[in-house]
Short mmCIF file of C-alpha atoms in Angstrom, two decimals:
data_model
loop_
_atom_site.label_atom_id
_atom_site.label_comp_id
_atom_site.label_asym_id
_atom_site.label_seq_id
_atom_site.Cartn_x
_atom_site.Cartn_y
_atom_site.Cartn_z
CA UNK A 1 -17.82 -5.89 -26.00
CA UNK A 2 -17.59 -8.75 -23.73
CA UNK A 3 -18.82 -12.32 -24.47
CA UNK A 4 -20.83 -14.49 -21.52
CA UNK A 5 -19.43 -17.30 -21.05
CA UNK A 6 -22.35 -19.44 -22.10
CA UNK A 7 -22.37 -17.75 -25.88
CA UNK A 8 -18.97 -18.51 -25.50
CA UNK A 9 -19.33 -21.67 -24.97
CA UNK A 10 -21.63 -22.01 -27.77
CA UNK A 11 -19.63 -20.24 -30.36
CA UNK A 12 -16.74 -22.48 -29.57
CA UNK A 13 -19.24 -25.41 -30.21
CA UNK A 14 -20.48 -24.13 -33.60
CA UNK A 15 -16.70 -23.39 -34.77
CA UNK A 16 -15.90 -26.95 -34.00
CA UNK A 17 -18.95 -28.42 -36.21
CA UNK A 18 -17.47 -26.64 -39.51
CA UNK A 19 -13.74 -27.17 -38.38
CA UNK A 20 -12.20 -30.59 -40.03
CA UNK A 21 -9.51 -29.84 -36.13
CA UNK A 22 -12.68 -30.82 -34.06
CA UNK A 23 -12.77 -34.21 -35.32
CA UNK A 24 -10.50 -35.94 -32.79
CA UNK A 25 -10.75 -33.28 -30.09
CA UNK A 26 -11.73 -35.92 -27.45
CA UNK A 27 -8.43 -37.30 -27.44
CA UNK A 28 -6.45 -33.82 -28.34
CA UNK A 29 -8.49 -32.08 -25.55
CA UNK A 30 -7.12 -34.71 -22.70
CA UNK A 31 -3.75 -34.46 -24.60
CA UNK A 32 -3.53 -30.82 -24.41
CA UNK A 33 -5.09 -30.06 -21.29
CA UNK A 34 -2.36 -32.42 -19.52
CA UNK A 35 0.09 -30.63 -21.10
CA UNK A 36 -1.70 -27.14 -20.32
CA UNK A 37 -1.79 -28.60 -16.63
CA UNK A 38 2.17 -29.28 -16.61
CA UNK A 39 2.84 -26.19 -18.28
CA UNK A 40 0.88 -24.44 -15.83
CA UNK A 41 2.80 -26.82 -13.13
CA UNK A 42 6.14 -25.63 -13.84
CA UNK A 43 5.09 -21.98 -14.54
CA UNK A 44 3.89 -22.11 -11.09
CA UNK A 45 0.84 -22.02 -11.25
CA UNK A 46 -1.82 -22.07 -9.60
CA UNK A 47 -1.21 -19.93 -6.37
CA UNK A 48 -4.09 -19.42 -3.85
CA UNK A 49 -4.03 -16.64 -1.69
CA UNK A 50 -6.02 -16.87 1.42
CA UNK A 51 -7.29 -13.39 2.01
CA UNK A 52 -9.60 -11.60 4.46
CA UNK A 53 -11.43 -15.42 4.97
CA UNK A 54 -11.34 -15.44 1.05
CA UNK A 55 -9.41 -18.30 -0.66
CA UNK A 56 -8.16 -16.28 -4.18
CA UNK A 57 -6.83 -18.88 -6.38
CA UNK A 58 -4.32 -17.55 -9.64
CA UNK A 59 -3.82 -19.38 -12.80
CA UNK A 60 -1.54 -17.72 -14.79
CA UNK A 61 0.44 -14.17 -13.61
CA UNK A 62 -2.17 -11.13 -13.46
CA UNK A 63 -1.77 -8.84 -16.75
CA UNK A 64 -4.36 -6.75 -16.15
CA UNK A 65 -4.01 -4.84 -12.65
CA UNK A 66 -6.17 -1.98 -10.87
CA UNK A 67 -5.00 -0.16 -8.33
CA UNK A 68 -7.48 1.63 -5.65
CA UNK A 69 -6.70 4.62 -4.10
CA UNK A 70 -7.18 4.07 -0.99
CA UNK A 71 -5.25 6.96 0.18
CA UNK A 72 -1.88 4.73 -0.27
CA UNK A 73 0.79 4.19 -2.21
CA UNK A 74 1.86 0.40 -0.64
CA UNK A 75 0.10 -1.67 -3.44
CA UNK A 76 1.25 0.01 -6.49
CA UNK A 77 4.83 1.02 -4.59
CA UNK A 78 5.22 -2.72 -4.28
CA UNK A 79 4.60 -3.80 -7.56
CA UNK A 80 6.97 -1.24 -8.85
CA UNK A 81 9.72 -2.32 -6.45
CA UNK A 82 8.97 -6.26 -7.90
CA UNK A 83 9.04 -4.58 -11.58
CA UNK A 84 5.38 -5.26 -12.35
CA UNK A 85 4.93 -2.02 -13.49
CA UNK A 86 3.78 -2.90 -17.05
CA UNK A 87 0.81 -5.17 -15.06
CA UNK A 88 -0.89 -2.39 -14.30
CA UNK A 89 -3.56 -0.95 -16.53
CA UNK A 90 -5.21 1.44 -14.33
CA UNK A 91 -3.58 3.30 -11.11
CA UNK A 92 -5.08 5.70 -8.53
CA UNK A 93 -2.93 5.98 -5.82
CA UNK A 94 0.03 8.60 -5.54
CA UNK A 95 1.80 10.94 -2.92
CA UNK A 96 3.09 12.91 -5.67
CA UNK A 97 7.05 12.60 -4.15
CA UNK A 98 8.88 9.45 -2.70
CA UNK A 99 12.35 8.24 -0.76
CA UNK A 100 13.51 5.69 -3.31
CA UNK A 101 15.00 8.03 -6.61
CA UNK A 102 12.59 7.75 -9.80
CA UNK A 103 9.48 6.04 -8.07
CA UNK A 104 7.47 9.31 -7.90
CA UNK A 105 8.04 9.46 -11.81
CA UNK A 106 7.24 6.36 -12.38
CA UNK A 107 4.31 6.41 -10.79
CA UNK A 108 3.09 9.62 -12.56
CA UNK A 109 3.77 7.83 -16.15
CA UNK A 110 1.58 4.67 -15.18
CA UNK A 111 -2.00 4.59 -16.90
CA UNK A 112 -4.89 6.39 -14.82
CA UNK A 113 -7.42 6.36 -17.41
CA UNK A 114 -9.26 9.44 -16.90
CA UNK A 115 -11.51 7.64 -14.52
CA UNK A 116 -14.50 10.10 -13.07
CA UNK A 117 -13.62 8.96 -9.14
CA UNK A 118 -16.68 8.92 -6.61
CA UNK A 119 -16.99 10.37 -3.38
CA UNK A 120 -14.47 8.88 -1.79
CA UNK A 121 -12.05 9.18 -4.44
CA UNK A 122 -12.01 6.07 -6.05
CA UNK A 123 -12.96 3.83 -8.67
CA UNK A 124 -17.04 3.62 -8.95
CA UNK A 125 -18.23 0.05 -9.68
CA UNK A 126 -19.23 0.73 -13.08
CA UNK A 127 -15.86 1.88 -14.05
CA UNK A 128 -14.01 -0.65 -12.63
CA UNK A 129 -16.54 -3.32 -14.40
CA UNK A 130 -15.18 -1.34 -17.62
CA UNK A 131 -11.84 -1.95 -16.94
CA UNK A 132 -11.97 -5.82 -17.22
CA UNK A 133 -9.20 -6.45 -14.58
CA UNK A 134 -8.35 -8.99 -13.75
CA UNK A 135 -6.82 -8.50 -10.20
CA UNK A 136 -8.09 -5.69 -7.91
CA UNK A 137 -5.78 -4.42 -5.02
CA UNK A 138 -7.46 -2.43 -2.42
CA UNK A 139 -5.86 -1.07 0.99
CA UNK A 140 -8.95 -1.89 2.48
CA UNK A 141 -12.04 -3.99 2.31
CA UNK A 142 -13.63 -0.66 2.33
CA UNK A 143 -12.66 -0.55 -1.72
CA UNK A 144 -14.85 -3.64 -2.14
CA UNK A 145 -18.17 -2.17 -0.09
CA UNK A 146 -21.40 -2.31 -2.18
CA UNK A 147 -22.45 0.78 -0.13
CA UNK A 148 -20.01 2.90 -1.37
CA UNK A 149 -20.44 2.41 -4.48
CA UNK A 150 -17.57 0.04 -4.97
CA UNK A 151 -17.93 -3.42 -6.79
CA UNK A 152 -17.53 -6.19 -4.34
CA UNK A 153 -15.24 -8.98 -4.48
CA UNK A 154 -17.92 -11.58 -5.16
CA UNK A 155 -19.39 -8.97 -9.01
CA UNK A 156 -15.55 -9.19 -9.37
CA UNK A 157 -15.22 -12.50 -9.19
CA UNK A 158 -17.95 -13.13 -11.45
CA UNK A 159 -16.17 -11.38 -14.33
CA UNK A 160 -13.26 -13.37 -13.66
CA UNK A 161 -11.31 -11.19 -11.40
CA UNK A 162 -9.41 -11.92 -8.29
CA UNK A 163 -8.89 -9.23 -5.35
CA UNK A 164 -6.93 -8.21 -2.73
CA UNK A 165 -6.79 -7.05 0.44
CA UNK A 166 -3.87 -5.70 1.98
CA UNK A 167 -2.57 -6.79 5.12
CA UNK A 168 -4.21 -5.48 8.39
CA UNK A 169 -6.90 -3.83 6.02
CA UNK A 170 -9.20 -6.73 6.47
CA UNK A 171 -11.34 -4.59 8.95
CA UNK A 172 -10.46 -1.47 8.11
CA UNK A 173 -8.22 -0.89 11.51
CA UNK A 174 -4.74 -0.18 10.51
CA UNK A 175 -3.65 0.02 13.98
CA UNK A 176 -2.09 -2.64 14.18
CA UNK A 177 0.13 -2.69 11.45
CA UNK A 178 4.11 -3.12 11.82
CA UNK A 179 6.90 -3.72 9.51
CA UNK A 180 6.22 -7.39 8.98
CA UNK A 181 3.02 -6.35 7.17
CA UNK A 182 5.38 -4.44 4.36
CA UNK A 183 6.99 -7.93 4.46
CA UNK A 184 3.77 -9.93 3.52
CA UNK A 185 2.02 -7.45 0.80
CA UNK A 186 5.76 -8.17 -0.65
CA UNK A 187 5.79 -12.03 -0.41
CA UNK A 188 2.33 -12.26 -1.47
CA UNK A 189 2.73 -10.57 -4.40
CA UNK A 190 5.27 -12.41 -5.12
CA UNK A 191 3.52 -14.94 -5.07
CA UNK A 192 0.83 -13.85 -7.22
CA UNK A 193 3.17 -12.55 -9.76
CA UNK A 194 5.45 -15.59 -9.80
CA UNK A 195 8.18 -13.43 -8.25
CA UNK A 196 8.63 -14.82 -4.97
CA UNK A 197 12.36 -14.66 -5.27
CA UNK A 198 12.50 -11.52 -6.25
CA UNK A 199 10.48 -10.59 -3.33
CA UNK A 200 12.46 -12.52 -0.93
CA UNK A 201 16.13 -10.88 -2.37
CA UNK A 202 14.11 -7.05 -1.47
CA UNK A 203 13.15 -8.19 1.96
CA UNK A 204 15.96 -9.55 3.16
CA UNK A 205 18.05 -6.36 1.93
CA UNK A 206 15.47 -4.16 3.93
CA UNK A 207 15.41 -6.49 6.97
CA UNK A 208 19.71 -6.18 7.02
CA UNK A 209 18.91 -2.58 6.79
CA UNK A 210 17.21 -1.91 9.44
CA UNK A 211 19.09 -3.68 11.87
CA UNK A 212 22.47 -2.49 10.66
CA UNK A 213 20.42 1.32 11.82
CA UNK A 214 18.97 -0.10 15.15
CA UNK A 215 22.06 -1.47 16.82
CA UNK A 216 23.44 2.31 15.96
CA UNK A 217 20.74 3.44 18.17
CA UNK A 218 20.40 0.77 20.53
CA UNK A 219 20.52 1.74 23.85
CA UNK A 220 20.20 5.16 23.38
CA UNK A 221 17.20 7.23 25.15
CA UNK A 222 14.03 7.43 22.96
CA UNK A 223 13.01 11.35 21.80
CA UNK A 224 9.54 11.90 21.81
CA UNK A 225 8.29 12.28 18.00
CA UNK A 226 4.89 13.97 16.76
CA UNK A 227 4.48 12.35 13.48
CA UNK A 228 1.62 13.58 11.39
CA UNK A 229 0.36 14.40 7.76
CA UNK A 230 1.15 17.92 6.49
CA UNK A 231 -1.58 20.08 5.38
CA UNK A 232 -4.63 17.53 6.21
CA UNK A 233 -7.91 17.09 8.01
CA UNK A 234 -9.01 13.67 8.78
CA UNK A 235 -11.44 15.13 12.05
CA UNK A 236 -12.89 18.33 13.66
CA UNK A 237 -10.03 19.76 15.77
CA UNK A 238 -7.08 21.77 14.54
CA UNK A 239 -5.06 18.94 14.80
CA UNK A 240 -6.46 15.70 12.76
CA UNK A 241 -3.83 13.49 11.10
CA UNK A 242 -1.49 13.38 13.96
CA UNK A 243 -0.61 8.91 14.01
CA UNK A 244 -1.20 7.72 17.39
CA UNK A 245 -0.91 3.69 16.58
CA UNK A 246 0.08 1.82 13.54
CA UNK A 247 3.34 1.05 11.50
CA UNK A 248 4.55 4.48 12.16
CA UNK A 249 5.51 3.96 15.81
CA UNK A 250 7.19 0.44 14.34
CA UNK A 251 9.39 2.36 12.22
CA UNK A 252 9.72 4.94 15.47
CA UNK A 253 10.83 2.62 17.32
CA UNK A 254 13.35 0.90 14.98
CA UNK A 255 14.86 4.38 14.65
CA UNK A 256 15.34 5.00 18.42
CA UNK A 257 12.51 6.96 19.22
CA UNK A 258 9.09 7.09 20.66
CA UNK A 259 5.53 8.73 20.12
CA UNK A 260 4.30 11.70 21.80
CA UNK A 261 1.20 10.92 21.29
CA UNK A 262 1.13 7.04 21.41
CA UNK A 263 -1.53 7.63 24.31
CA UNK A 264 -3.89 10.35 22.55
CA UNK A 265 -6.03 7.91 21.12
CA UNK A 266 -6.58 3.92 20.87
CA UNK A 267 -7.49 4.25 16.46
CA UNK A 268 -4.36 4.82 13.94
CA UNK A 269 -4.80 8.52 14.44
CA UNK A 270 -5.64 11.28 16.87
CA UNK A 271 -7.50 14.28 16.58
CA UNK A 272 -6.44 16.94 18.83
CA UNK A 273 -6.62 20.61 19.93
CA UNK A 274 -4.08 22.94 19.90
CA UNK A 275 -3.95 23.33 23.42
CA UNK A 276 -3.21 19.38 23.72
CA UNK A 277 -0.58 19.38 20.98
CA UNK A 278 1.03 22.65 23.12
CA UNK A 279 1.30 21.12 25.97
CA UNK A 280 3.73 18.27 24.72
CA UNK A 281 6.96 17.82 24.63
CA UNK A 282 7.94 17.01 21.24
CA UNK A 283 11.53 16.66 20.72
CA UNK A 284 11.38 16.03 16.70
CA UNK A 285 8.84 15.84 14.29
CA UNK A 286 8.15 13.55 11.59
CA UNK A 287 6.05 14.98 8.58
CA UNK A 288 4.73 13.07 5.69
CA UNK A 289 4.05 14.74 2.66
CA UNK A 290 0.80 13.03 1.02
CA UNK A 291 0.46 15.10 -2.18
CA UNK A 292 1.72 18.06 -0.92
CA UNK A 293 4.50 20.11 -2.87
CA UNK A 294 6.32 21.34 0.31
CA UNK A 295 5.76 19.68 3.25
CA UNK A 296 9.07 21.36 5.20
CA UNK A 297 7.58 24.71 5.06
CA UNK A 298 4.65 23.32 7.12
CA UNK A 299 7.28 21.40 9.38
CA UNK A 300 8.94 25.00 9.72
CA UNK A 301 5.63 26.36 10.56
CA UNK A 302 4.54 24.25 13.35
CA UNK A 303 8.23 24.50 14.50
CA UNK A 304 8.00 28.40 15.03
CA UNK A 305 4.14 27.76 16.21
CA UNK A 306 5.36 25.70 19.26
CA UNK A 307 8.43 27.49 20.10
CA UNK A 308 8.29 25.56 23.17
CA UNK A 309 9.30 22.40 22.01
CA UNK A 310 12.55 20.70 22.38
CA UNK A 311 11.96 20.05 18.64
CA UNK A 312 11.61 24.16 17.99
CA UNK A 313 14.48 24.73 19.90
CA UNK A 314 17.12 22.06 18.28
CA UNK A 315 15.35 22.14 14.89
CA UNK A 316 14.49 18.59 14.75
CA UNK A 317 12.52 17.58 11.85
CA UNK A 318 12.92 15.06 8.60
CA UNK A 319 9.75 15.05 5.75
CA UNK A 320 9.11 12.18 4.53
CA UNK A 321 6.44 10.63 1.55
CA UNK A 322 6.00 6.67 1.14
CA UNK A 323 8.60 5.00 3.36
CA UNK A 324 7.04 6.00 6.44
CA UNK A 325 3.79 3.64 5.38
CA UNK A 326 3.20 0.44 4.70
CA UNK A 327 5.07 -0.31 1.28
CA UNK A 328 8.73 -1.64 0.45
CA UNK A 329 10.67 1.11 1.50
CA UNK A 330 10.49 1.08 5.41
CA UNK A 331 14.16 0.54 6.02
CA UNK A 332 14.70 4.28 4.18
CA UNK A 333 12.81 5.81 6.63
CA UNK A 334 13.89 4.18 9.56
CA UNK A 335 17.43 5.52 8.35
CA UNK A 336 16.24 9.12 7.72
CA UNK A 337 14.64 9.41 11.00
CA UNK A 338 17.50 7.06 13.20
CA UNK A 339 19.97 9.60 11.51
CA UNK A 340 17.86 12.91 12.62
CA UNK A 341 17.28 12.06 16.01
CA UNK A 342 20.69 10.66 16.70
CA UNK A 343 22.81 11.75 14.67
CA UNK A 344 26.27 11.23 16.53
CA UNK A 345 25.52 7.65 15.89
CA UNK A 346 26.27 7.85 12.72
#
């Protein structure tokens, strides 16, 4: 059961009538809450955040995380890769495999709590209430909308609760998102978490990464990738979750390639016919596995589909899970994909 804070505020008053400790507590109040205030000082603490025109401010580290769906695994990869794991009380986001060794595990074992999800697969506002975070990471502001059923950042505010936004989800338009976005979900949580350093030490190995891969590739002509979701409709044609815009052509073109479909549509993704997607040349494809136990036997299949393709014809392909999106492991799929499309540079 949860106490308003005016009862609160009242029991703490009656306490202090029958407590002989309350006699001073002028005095011991200003006392302790200067040395609360240094304590909190040198802890680091407090951080604010500014966030989707939101200023968030932290007191002490979060202990008490919930993680949205969102149809992501950035937020709760992160944490993980700043070992924040045991923060987390409730998580709902997973693509069931992963690049970095043990992450898919881990995420399994973290706490889901049996949560009845709503219509668009995530935690209802009632549920979350129940949860009593006390930090709230969405992908999206669309995992704070009132007319989704969601509870908004202001109801979770009033039950002490910060929230988050992740970058370039502020509007919804993931479009725009590159590599440097993976770089600030990192830092600010970090941040948040008192953990900057920790944060800095993974960024700066990724950022070495991925240029030690791009001047193997540098210079070398660009092969036209399809990159796309295995084994999912996001629209009406045959061809739905095929990325157009976003941090996928970032990582593309860290990797030495380009594409194919850069042009199909202005949004993150395109949705195409079968006929458009024939009459490409696609030298390599790049599928992501989102929850799906094979994804290279649908790679295979849209290899032998299109036998027209360079890709068909040199068997040019690499699946990949959560590096390819935003999250801290970018640098692994730049490498997996560098290495596939040129792979006498390495």
């Amino acid at each position: 059961m949860s106490i308003k804070r005016p009862v609160a505020t009242a029991l703490a008053a009656a306490l202090c009538l029958v407590t002989a400790a309350c006699a001073n507590s002028s005095t011991d109040r200003k006392s302790s809450g200067k040395q609360a205030d240094v304590a909190a000082s040198k802890a680091g603490y407090p951080v604010t955040i500014e966030n989707c025109g939101r200023s968030e401010t932290f007191k002490q580290t979060p202990s008490r995380v919930v993680v949205m769906n969102g149809a992501s695994v950035a937020e709760v990869s992160t944490l993980l890769a700043l070992g924040l794991g045991d923060k987390i009380v409730a998580n709902e986001q997973s693509y069931g495999s992963s690049e970095v060794p043990g992450r898919a595990k881990a995420i399994k074992s973290l706490p889901t709590r049996n949560i009845k999800l709503n219509d668009a697969y995530d935690i209802p506002r009632e549920a979350m209430l129940g949860l009593r975070p006390d930090l709230v990471l969405s992908t999206t502001s669309y995992g704070f909308d009132e007319k989704n059923g969601f509870a908004t950042r202001d109801q979770l505010q009033q039950v002490a609760a910060n929230t988050y936004v992740s970058p370039q989800g502020c509007d919804q338009d993931t479009s725009k998102m590159t590599v440097a976005d993976s770089y600030t979900l990192l830092r600010d949580m970090g941040k948040i978490f008192n953990v900057s350093a920790r944060a800095e030490k993974l960024i700066a190995a990724s950022q070495k990464h991925i240029d030690e891969v791009a001047a193997k590739v540098k210079g070398k002509k660009a092969p036209k990738v399809m990159v796309l979701f295995s084994n999912m409709s996001m629209g009406g044609n045959a061809f739905s979750s095929v990325v157009a815009h976003g941090i996928y052509n970032d990582i593309l073109t860290r990797a030495g390639g380009a594409n194919a479909f850069e042009s199909a549509s202005k949004t993150s993704f395109a949705d195409l016919s079968k006929e458009k997607v024939a009459a490409t040349d696609v030298d390599a494809l790049v599928v992501i596995g989102y929850n799906d136990p094979n994804p290279a036997a649908y790679a295979k299949k849209l290899l032998k589909e299109f036998p027209q393709w360079p890709a068909a014809k040199n068997n040019k392909y690499v699946v990949l899970s959560d590096s390819m999106y935003l999250g801290p492991s970018n640098d692994l799929a730049v490498q997996k994909i560098a290495r596939m499309l040129h792979p006498d540079a390495f």
